[in-house]
PDB file of C-alpha atoms and ligand atoms in Angstrom:
ATOM      1  CA  MET W   1     -29.743  -3.868 -21.783  1.00 46.00           C
ATOM      2  CA  PRO W   2     -27.017  -4.575 -24.342  1.00 54.00           C
ATOM      3  CA  ASP W   3     -27.904  -7.450 -26.622  1.00 55.00           C
ATOM      4  CA  GLY W   4     -25.198  -7.306 -29.291  1.00 63.00           C
ATOM      5  CA  PRO W   5     -21.861  -9.076 -29.362  1.00 73.00           C
ATOM      6  CA  ASN W   6     -19.690  -8.336 -26.353  1.00 86.00           C
ATOM      7  CA  GLU W   7     -16.709  -6.498 -27.837  1.00 93.00           C
ATOM      8  CA  THR W   8     -15.068  -5.761 -24.490  1.00 97.00           C
ATOM      9  CA  ILE W   9     -11.857  -7.401 -23.345  1.00 97.00           C
ATOM     10  CA  PHE W  10     -13.888  -9.329 -20.757  1.00 98.00           C
ATOM     11  CA  GLY W  11     -16.120 -10.645 -23.539  1.00 97.00           C
ATOM     12  CA  ALA W  12     -12.972 -11.982 -25.215  1.00 97.00           C
ATOM     13  CA  ILE W  13     -11.870 -13.532 -21.894  1.00 97.00           C
ATOM     14  CA  LEU W  14     -15.274 -15.225 -21.463  1.00 97.00           C
ATOM     15  CA  ARG W  15     -15.021 -16.648 -24.980  1.00 96.00           C
ATOM     16  CA  GLY W  16     -11.501 -17.936 -24.233  1.00 96.00           C
ATOM     17  CA  GLU W  17      -9.958 -15.718 -26.923  1.00 96.00           C
ATOM     18  CA  ILE W  18      -7.706 -14.035 -24.338  1.00 96.00           C
ATOM     19  CA  PRO W  19      -6.127 -16.058 -21.523  1.00 98.00           C
ATOM     20  CA  SER W  20      -7.003 -15.321 -17.917  1.00 98.00           C
ATOM     21  CA  ASP W  21      -5.969 -16.665 -14.528  1.00 98.00           C
ATOM     22  CA  LYS W  22      -9.260 -18.304 -13.567  1.00 98.00           C
ATOM     23  CA  VAL W  23     -10.231 -18.505  -9.913  1.00 98.00           C
ATOM     24  CA  TYR W  24     -13.847 -19.692 -10.112  1.00 98.00           C
ATOM     25  CA  GLU W  25     -16.604 -20.356 -12.630  1.00 98.00           C
ATOM     26  CA  ASP W  26     -20.243 -21.436 -12.576  1.00 98.00           C
ATOM     27  CA  ASP W  27     -23.319 -20.967 -14.772  1.00 97.00           C
ATOM     28  CA  LEU W  28     -23.723 -17.286 -13.908  1.00 98.00           C
ATOM     29  CA  VAL W  29     -20.294 -15.852 -13.152  1.00 98.00           C
ATOM     30  CA  TYR W  30     -16.589 -16.101 -13.980  1.00 98.00           C
ATOM     31  CA  ALA W  31     -13.777 -14.944 -11.684  1.00 98.00           C
ATOM     32  CA  PHE W  32     -10.143 -14.303 -12.577  1.00 98.00           C
ATOM     33  CA  ARG W  33      -7.117 -12.406 -11.273  1.00 99.00           C
ATOM     34  CA  ASP W  34      -6.718  -8.773 -12.260  1.00 98.00           C
ATOM     35  CA  ILE W  35      -3.800  -8.285 -14.657  1.00 98.00           C
ATOM     36  CA  ASN W  36      -2.692  -5.146 -12.793  1.00 98.00           C
ATOM     37  CA  PRO W  37      -3.368  -5.942  -9.122  1.00 98.00           C
ATOM     38  CA  ALA W  38      -4.025  -3.055  -6.742  1.00 98.00           C
ATOM     39  CA  ALA W  39      -3.372  -5.275  -3.707  1.00 98.00           C
ATOM     40  CA  PRO W  40      -1.900  -8.725  -2.933  1.00 98.00           C
ATOM     41  CA  THR W  41      -5.312 -10.209  -3.762  1.00 98.00           C
ATOM     42  CA  HIS W  42      -7.203  -8.583  -6.620  1.00 98.00           C
ATOM     43  CA  ILE W  43      -9.835 -10.720  -8.322  1.00 99.00           C
ATOM     44  CA  LEU W  44     -12.538  -9.702 -10.775  1.00 99.00           C
ATOM     45  CA  VAL W  45     -15.943 -11.404 -10.771  1.00 98.00           C
ATOM     46  CA  ILE W  46     -18.014 -10.896 -13.904  1.00 98.00           C
ATOM     47  CA  PRO W  47     -21.428 -12.119 -14.983  1.00 98.00           C
ATOM     48  CA  LYS W  48     -21.498 -14.345 -18.043  1.00 97.00           C
ATOM     49  CA  LYS W  49     -24.466 -12.272 -19.176  1.00 97.00           C
ATOM     50  CA  TYR W  50     -23.302  -9.113 -20.921  1.00 97.00           C
ATOM     51  CA  VAL W  51     -24.385  -6.037 -19.028  1.00 97.00           C
ATOM     52  CA  VAL W  52     -22.387  -2.805 -19.067  1.00 98.00           C
ATOM     53  CA  ASN W  53     -22.673  -2.053 -15.346  1.00 98.00           C
ATOM     54  CA  CYS W  54     -25.266  -1.982 -12.552  1.00 98.00           C
ATOM     55  CA  MET W  55     -27.040   0.914 -14.226  1.00 98.00           C
ATOM     56  CA  ASP W  56     -27.841  -1.425 -17.105  1.00 97.00           C
ATOM     57  CA  CYS W  57     -29.422  -4.002 -14.816  1.00 98.00           C
ATOM     58  CA  GLY W  58     -33.107  -4.490 -14.142  1.00 98.00           C
ATOM     59  CA  GLU W  59     -35.408  -6.640 -12.050  1.00 98.00           C
ATOM     60  CA  GLU W  60     -34.418  -9.642 -14.167  1.00 98.00           C
ATOM     61  CA  ASP W  61     -30.815  -9.306 -12.984  1.00 98.00           C
ATOM     62  CA  LYS W  62     -31.463  -9.544  -9.236  1.00 98.00           C
ATOM     63  CA  GLU W  63     -30.457 -13.204  -9.043  1.00 98.00           C
ATOM     64  CA  MET W  64     -27.238 -12.603 -10.967  1.00 98.00           C
ATOM     65  CA  LEU W  65     -26.321  -9.551  -8.884  1.00 98.00           C
ATOM     66  CA  GLY W  66     -26.985 -11.335  -5.600  1.00 98.00           C
ATOM     67  CA  HIS W  67     -25.033 -14.346  -6.817  1.00 98.00           C
ATOM     68  CA  LEU W  68     -22.129 -12.085  -7.770  1.00 98.00           C
ATOM     69  CA  MET W  69     -21.942 -10.710  -4.240  1.00 98.00           C
ATOM     70  CA  VAL W  70     -22.350 -14.045  -2.456  1.00 98.00           C
ATOM     71  CA  THR W  71     -19.806 -15.689  -4.758  1.00 98.00           C
ATOM     72  CA  ALA W  72     -17.309 -12.876  -4.171  1.00 98.00           C
ATOM     73  CA  ALA W  73     -17.556 -13.491  -0.427  1.00 98.00           C
ATOM     74  CA  LYS W  74     -16.937 -17.220  -0.918  1.00 98.00           C
ATOM     75  CA  ILE W  75     -13.914 -16.498  -3.113  1.00 98.00           C
ATOM     76  CA  ALA W  76     -12.540 -14.038  -0.537  1.00 98.00           C
ATOM     77  CA  LYS W  77     -12.857 -16.665   2.197  1.00 98.00           C
ATOM     78  CA  ASP W  78     -11.236 -19.303  -0.020  1.00 98.00           C
ATOM     79  CA  GLU W  79      -8.357 -16.880  -0.602  1.00 98.00           C
ATOM     80  CA  GLY W  80      -7.905 -16.658   3.169  1.00 98.00           C
ATOM     81  CA  LEU W  81      -8.818 -12.981   3.412  1.00 98.00           C
ATOM     82  CA  GLU W  82      -9.902 -11.548   6.777  1.00 98.00           C
ATOM     83  CA  GLY W  83     -11.816  -8.858   4.937  1.00 98.00           C
ATOM     84  CA  TYR W  84     -11.890  -7.287   1.534  1.00 98.00           C
ATOM     85  CA  ARG W  85     -13.137  -4.346  -0.501  1.00 98.00           C
ATOM     86  CA  PHE W  86     -15.982  -5.179  -2.925  1.00 98.00           C
ATOM     87  CA  VAL W  87     -16.013  -2.484  -5.596  1.00 98.00           C
ATOM     88  CA  ILE W  88     -18.080  -2.003  -8.727  1.00 98.00           C
ATOM     89  CA  ASN W  89     -17.173   1.073 -10.770  1.00 98.00           C
ATOM     90  CA  ASN W  90     -20.270   2.162 -12.687  1.00 98.00           C
ATOM     91  CA  GLY W  91     -19.514   4.498 -15.577  1.00 98.00           C
ATOM     92  CA  GLY W  92     -16.410   6.289 -16.742  1.00 98.00           C
ATOM     93  CA  VAL W  93     -16.818   9.075 -14.183  1.00 98.00           C
ATOM     94  CA  ALA W  94     -16.603   6.425 -11.444  1.00 98.00           C
ATOM     95  CA  GLY W  95     -13.458   4.880 -12.901  1.00 97.00           C
ATOM     96  CA  GLN W  96     -14.951   2.128 -15.042  1.00 98.00           C
ATOM     97  CA  THR W  97     -12.581   1.332 -17.916  1.00 98.00           C
ATOM     98  CA  VAL W  98     -13.947  -2.023 -19.116  1.00 98.00           C
ATOM     99  CA  PHE W  99     -17.601  -1.827 -20.043  1.00 98.00           C
ATOM    100  CA  HIS W 100     -18.709  -5.286 -18.990  1.00 98.00           C
ATOM    101  CA  LEU W 101     -19.951  -5.348 -15.384  1.00 98.00           C
ATOM    102  CA  HIS W 102     -17.269  -6.526 -12.971  1.00 98.00           C
ATOM    103  CA  ALA W 103     -16.853  -6.591  -9.212  1.00 98.00           C
ATOM    104  CA  HIS W 104     -13.376  -6.119  -7.789  1.00 98.00           C
ATOM    105  CA  ILE W 105     -12.379  -8.216  -4.764  1.00 98.00           C
ATOM    106  CA  ILE W 106      -9.442  -6.325  -3.271  1.00 98.00           C
ATOM    107  CA  GLY W 107      -7.647  -7.481  -0.143  1.00 98.00           C
ATOM    108  CA  GLY W 108      -4.504  -8.739   1.488  1.00 98.00           C
ATOM    109  CA  ARG W 109      -3.415  -5.347   2.813  1.00 98.00           C
ATOM    110  CA  ASP W 110      -4.917  -2.550   4.900  1.00 97.00           C
ATOM    111  CA  LEU W 111      -7.193  -0.393   2.732  1.00 97.00           C
ATOM    112  CA  SER W 112      -7.821   3.292   3.276  1.00 96.00           C
ATOM    113  CA  TRP W 113     -11.171   5.053   3.147  1.00 96.00           C
ATOM    114  CA  PRO W 114     -12.612   6.991   1.385  1.00 95.00           C
ATOM    115  CA  PRO W 115     -11.444   5.812  -2.037  1.00 91.00           C
ATOM    116  CA  GLY W 116     -10.256   8.459  -4.485  1.00 81.00           C
TER     117      GLY W 116
HETATM  118  P1  LIG T   1     -12.430  -0.878 -13.925  1.00 55.53           P
HETATM  119  O1  LIG T   1     -11.466   0.278 -13.900  1.00 55.53           O
HETATM  120  O2  LIG T   1     -13.189  -0.933 -15.231  1.00 55.53           O
HETATM  121  O3  LIG T   1     -13.323  -0.944 -12.730  1.00 55.53           O
HETATM  122  O4  LIG T   1     -11.536  -2.175 -13.821  1.00 55.53           O
HETATM  123  C1  LIG T   1     -11.011  -2.837 -14.923  1.00 55.53           C
HETATM  124  C2  LIG T   1      -9.968  -3.784 -14.403  1.00 55.53           C
HETATM  125  O5  LIG T   1      -9.690  -4.736 -15.407  1.00 55.53           O
HETATM  126  C3  LIG T   1      -8.627  -3.111 -14.061  1.00 55.53           C
HETATM  127  O6  LIG T   1      -8.321  -3.344 -12.689  1.00 55.53           O
HETATM  128  C4  LIG T   1      -7.637  -3.755 -15.015  1.00 55.53           C
HETATM  129  O7  LIG T   1      -6.377  -3.966 -14.427  1.00 55.53           O
HETATM  130  C5  LIG T   1      -8.325  -5.058 -15.378  1.00 55.53           C
HETATM  131  N1  LIG T   1      -8.000  -5.564 -16.699  1.00 55.53           N
HETATM  132  C6  LIG T   1      -8.022  -4.860 -17.864  1.00 55.53           C
HETATM  133  N2  LIG T   1      -7.697  -5.657 -18.899  1.00 55.53           N
HETATM  134  C7  LIG T   1      -7.484  -6.894 -18.369  1.00 55.53           C
HETATM  135  C8  LIG T   1      -7.118  -8.147 -18.958  1.00 55.53           C
HETATM  136  O8  LIG T   1      -6.924  -8.296 -20.160  1.00 55.53           O
HETATM  137  N3  LIG T   1      -6.990  -9.196 -18.096  1.00 55.53           N
HETATM  138  C9  LIG T   1      -7.194  -9.071 -16.754  1.00 55.53           C
HETATM  139  N4  LIG T   1      -7.043 -10.178 -16.011  1.00 55.53           N
HETATM  140  N5  LIG T   1      -7.545  -7.918 -16.178  1.00 55.53           N
HETATM  141  C10 LIG T   1      -7.685  -6.830 -16.981  1.00 55.53           C
END
């Protein structure tokens, strides 16, 4: 589990050093619009706790991870989505580019499967 300062861009967003288009916030998570949306609705939900990705999580993170998923569903409903893609890229080989855990909420258009 990382325990040093969070030098990622999302760490800077959480600290308010970089502006973000906030959608939702509570004690455990922060949600904001993706700067380069892949669909009409593209929101990122991140834990306030610094973890790199799911592979960095342990038993102690179950509440946070469950909360992330339940909160994403609430946000999707609030956005008026009929359905959405919930994606977490874990590791560079899976397409992760920012190394602070984040879930993508992607919706507002038909989505193809499988992803690339
Ligand atoms: P990943 O590829 O790591 O799963 O997703 C990273 C996401 O973060 C990308 O969709 C990218 O557009 C988004 N992103 C990167 N930098 C920023 C930023 O400074 N602000 C916002 N709002 N999104 C960002």
